[in-house]
PDB file of C-alpha atoms in Angstrom:
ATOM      1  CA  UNK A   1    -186.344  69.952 168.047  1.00 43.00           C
ATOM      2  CA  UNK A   2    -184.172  69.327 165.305  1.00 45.00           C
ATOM      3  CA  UNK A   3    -184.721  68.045 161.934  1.00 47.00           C
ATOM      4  CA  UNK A   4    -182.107  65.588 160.342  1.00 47.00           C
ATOM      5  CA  UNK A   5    -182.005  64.532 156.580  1.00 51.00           C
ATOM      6  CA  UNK A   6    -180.314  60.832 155.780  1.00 56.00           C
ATOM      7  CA  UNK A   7    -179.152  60.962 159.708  1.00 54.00           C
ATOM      8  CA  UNK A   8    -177.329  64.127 159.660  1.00 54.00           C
ATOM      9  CA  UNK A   9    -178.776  67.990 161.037  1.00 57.00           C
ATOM     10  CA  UNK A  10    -180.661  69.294 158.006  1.00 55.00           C
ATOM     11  CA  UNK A  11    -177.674  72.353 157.107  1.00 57.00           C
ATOM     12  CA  UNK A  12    -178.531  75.722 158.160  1.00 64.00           C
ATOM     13  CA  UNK A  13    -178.903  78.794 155.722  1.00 70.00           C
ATOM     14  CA  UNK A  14    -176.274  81.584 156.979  1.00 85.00           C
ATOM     15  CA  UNK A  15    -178.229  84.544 158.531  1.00 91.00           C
ATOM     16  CA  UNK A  16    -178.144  88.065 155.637  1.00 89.00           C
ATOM     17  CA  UNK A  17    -175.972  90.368 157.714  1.00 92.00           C
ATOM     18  CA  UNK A  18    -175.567  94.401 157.306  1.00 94.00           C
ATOM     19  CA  UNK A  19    -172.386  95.821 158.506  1.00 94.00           C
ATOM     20  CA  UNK A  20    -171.644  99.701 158.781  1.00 96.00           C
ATOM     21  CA  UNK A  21    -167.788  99.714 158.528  1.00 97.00           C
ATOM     22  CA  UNK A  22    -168.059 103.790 157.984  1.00 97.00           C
ATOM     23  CA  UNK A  23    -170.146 106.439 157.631  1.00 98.00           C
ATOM     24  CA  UNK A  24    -168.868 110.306 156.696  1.00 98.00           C
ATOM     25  CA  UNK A  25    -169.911 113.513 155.540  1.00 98.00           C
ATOM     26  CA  UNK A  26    -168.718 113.439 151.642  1.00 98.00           C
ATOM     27  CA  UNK A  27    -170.252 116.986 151.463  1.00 98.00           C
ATOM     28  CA  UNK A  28    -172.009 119.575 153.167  1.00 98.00           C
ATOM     29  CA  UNK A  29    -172.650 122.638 152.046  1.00 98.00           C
ATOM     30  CA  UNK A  30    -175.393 125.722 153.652  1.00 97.00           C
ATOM     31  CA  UNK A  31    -175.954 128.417 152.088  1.00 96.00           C
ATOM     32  CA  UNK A  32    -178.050 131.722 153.715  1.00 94.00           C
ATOM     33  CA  UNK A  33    -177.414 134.110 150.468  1.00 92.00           C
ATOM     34  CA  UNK A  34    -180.055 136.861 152.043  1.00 88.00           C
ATOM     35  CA  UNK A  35    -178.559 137.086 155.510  1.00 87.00           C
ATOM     36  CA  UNK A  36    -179.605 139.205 157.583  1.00 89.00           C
ATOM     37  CA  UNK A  37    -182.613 139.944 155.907  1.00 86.00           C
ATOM     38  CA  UNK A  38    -183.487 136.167 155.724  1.00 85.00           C
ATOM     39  CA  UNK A  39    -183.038 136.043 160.021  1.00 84.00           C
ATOM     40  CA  UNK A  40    -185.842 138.669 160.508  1.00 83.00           C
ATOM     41  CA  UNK A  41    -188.763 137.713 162.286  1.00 81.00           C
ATOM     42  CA  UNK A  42    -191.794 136.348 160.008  1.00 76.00           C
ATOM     43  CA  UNK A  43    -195.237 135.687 160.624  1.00 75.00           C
ATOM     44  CA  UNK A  44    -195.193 133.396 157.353  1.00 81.00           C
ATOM     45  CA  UNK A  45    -194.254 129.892 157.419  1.00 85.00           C
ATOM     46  CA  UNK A  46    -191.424 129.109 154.875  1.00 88.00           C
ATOM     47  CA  UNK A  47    -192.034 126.890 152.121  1.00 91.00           C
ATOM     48  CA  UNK A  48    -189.200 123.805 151.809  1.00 93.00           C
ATOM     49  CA  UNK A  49    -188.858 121.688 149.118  1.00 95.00           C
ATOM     50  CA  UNK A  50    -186.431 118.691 150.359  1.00 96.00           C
ATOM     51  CA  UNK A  51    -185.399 116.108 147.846  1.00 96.00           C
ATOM     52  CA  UNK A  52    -183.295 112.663 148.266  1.00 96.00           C
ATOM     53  CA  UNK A  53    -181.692 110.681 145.957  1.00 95.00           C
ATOM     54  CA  UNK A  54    -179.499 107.043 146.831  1.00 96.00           C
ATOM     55  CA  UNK A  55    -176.774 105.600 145.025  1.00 95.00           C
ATOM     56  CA  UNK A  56    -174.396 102.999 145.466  1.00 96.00           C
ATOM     57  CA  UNK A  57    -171.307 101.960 144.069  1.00 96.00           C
ATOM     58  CA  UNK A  58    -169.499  98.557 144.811  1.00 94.00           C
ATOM     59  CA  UNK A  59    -166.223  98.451 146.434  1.00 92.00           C
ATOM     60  CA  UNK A  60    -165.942  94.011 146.914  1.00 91.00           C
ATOM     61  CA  UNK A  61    -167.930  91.681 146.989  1.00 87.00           C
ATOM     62  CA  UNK A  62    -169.162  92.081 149.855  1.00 92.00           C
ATOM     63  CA  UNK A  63    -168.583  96.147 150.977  1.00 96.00           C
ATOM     64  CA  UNK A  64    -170.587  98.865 148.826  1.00 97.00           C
ATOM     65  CA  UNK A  65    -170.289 102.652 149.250  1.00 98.00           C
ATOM     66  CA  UNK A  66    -173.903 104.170 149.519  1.00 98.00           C
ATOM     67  CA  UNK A  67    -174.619 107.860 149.353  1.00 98.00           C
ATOM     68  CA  UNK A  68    -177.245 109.602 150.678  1.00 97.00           C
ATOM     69  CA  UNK A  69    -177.942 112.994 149.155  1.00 98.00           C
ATOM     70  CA  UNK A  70    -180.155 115.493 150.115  1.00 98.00           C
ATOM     71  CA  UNK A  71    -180.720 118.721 149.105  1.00 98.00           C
ATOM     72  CA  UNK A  72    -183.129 121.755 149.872  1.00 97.00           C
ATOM     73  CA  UNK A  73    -184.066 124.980 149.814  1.00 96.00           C
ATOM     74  CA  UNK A  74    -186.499 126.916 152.620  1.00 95.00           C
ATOM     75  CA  UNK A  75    -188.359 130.401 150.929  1.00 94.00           C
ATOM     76  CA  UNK A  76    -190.943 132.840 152.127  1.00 90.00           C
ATOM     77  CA  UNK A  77    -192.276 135.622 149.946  1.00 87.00           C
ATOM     78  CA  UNK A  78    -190.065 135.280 147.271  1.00 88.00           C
ATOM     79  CA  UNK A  79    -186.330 135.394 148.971  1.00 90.00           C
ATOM     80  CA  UNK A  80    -184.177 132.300 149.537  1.00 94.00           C
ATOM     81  CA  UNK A  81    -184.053 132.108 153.481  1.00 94.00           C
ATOM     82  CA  UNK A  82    -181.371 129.034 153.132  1.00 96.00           C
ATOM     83  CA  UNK A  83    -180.183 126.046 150.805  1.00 97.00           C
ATOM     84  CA  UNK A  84    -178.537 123.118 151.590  1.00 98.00           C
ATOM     85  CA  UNK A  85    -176.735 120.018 150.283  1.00 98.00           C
ATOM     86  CA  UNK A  86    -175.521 117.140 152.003  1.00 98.00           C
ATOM     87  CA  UNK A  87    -173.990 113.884 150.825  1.00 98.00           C
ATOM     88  CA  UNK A  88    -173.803 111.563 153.707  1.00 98.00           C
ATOM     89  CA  UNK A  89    -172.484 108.014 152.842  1.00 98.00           C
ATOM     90  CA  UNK A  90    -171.060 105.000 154.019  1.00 98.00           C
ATOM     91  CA  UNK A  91    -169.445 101.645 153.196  1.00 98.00           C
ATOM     92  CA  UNK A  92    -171.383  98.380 154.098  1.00 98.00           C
ATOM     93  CA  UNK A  93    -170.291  94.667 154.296  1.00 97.00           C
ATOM     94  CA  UNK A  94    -173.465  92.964 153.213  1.00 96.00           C
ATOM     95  CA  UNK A  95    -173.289  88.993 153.144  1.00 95.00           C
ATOM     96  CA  UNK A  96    -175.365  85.673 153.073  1.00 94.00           C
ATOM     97  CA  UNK A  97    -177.951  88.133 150.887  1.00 93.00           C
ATOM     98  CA  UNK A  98    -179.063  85.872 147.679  1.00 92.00           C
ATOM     99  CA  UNK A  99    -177.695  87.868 144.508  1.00 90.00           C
ATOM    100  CA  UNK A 100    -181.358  89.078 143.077  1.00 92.00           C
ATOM    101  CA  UNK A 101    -182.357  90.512 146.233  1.00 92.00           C
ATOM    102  CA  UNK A 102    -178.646  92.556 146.906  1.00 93.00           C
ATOM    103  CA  UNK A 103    -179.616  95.597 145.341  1.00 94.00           C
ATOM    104  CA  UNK A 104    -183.239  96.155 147.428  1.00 94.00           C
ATOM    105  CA  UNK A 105    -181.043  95.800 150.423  1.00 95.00           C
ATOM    106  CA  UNK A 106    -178.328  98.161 148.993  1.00 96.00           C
ATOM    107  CA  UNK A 107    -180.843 100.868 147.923  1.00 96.00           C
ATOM    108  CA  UNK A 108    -183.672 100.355 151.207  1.00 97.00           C
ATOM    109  CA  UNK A 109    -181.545  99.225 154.549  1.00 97.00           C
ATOM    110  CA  UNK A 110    -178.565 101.332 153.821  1.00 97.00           C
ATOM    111  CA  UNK A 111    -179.927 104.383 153.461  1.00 98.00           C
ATOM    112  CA  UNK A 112    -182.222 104.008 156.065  1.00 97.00           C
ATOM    113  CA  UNK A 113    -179.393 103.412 158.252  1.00 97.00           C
ATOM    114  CA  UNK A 114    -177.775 106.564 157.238  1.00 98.00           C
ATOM    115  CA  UNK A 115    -180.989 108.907 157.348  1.00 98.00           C
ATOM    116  CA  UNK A 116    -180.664 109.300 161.416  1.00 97.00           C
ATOM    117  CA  UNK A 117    -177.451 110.352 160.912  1.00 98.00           C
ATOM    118  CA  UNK A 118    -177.775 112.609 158.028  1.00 98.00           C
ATOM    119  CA  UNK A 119    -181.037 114.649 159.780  1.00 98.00           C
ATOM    120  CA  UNK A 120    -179.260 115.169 162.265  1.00 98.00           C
ATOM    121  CA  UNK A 121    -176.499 117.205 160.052  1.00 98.00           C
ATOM    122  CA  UNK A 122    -179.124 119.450 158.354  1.00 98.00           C
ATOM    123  CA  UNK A 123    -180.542 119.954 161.632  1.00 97.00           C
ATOM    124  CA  UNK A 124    -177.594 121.653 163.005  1.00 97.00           C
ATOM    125  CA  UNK A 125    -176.338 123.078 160.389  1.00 97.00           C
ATOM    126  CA  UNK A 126    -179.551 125.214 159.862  1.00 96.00           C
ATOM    127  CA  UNK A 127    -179.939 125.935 163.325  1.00 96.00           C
ATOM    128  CA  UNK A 128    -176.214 126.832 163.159  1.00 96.00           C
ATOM    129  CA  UNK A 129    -177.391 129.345 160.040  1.00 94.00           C
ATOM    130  CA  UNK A 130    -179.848 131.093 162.327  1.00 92.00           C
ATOM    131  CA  UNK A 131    -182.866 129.362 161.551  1.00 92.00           C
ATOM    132  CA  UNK A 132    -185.297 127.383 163.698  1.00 91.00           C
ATOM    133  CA  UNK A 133    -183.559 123.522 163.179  1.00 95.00           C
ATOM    134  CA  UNK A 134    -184.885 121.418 160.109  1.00 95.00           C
ATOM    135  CA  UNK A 135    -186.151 117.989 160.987  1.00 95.00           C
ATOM    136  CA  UNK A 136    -186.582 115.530 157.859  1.00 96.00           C
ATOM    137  CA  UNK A 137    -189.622 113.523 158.196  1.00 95.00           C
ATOM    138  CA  UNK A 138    -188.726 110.110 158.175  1.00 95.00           C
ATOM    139  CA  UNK A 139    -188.246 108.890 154.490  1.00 95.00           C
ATOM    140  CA  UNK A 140    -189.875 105.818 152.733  1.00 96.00           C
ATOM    141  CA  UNK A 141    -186.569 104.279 150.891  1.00 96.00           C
ATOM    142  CA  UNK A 142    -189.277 101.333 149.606  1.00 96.00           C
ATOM    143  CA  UNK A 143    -190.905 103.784 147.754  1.00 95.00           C
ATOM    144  CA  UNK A 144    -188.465 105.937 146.775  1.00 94.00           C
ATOM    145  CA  UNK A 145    -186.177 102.645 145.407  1.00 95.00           C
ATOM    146  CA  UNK A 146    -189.283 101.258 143.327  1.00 94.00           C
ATOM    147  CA  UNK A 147    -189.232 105.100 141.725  1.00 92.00           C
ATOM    148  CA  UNK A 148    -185.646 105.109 140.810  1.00 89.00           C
ATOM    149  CA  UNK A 149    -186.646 101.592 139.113  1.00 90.00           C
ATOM    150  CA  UNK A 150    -189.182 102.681 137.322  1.00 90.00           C
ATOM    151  CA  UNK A 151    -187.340 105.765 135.639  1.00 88.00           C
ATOM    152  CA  UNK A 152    -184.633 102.917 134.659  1.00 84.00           C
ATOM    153  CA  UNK A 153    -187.036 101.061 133.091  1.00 83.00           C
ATOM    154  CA  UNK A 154    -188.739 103.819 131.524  1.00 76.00           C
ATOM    155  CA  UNK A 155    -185.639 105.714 130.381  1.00 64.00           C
ATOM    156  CA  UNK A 156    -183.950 104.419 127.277  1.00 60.00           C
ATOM    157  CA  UNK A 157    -179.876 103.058 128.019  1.00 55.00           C
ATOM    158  CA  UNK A 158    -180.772 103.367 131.894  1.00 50.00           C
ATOM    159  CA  UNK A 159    -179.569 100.519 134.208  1.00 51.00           C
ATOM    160  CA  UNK A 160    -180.587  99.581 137.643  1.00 51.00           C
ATOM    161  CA  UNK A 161    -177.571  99.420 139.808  1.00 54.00           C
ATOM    162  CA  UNK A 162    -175.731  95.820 140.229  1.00 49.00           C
ATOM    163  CA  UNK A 163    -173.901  95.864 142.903  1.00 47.00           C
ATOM    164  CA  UNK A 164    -173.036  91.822 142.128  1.00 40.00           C
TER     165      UNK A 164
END
């Protein structure tokens, strides 16, 4: 059933569509500094600390680049077993999103579409440093977007990203 307004189809609102155009490794780098101590047998599970940070920067109107980087480090009793750093990105036609919601989507939906992606690197590339693989947990990007704007509002000269 269709609703009309003054005899005509009432107009439809255009669907908000997410594009990946690209995605790429921007840089990767492993490091396994204690090797081939680090590769000896343990009975100790390591300790990782794993942090992520996303950022976007536009390239149109409609197509923003947004990075993904993580970084992280595994120890156990005192000696770095490995680091890592990986920026994973990719460049995203957004349209028919309203202006004040663009930047949610930017910061949430487009990393989340990368994360797959970019576990899977650090995966192999510690299993490929002689490690058992590292498997990211999956990330909350809702929660880690309404940090980043609360630093910006708590930091003096800080703006939230406008990708408009």
């Amino acid at each position: 059933m269709s609703m009309t307004t003054n005899g005509g189809p009432e107009p439809q609102m255009a669907m908000p569509q997410i594009g990946v155009l690209v995605q790429y490794v921007k840089d990767l780098s492993f490091e396994n500094p204690s090797a081939p101590r680090s590769l000896a047998p343990s009975t100790q599970q390591p300790a990782n600390n794993v942090q992520v940070n996303a950022d976007a920067s536009p390239g149109t109107d409609t197509d923003f680049e947004v990075s993904l980087r993580i970084e992280g480090k595994a120890e156990s009793q005192g000696m770095l077993l490995f680091g890592f750093e990986l920026v994973f990105a990719g460049i995203f036609r957004i349209q028919n999103v309203p202006p004040e919601s663009m930047q949610a989507v930017v910061l949430i939906e487009c990393p989340r579409l990368l994360f797959p992606f970019a576990r899977e690197i650090i995966a192999t590339a510690t299993r490929n440093g002689g490690f058992a693989p590292l498997l990211l947990n999956p990330i909350d990007f809702v929660a880690l977007y309404r940090q980043r704007l609360a630093a910006t509002q708590t930091a003096p000269g800080n703006q939230p990203l406008n990708p408009s």
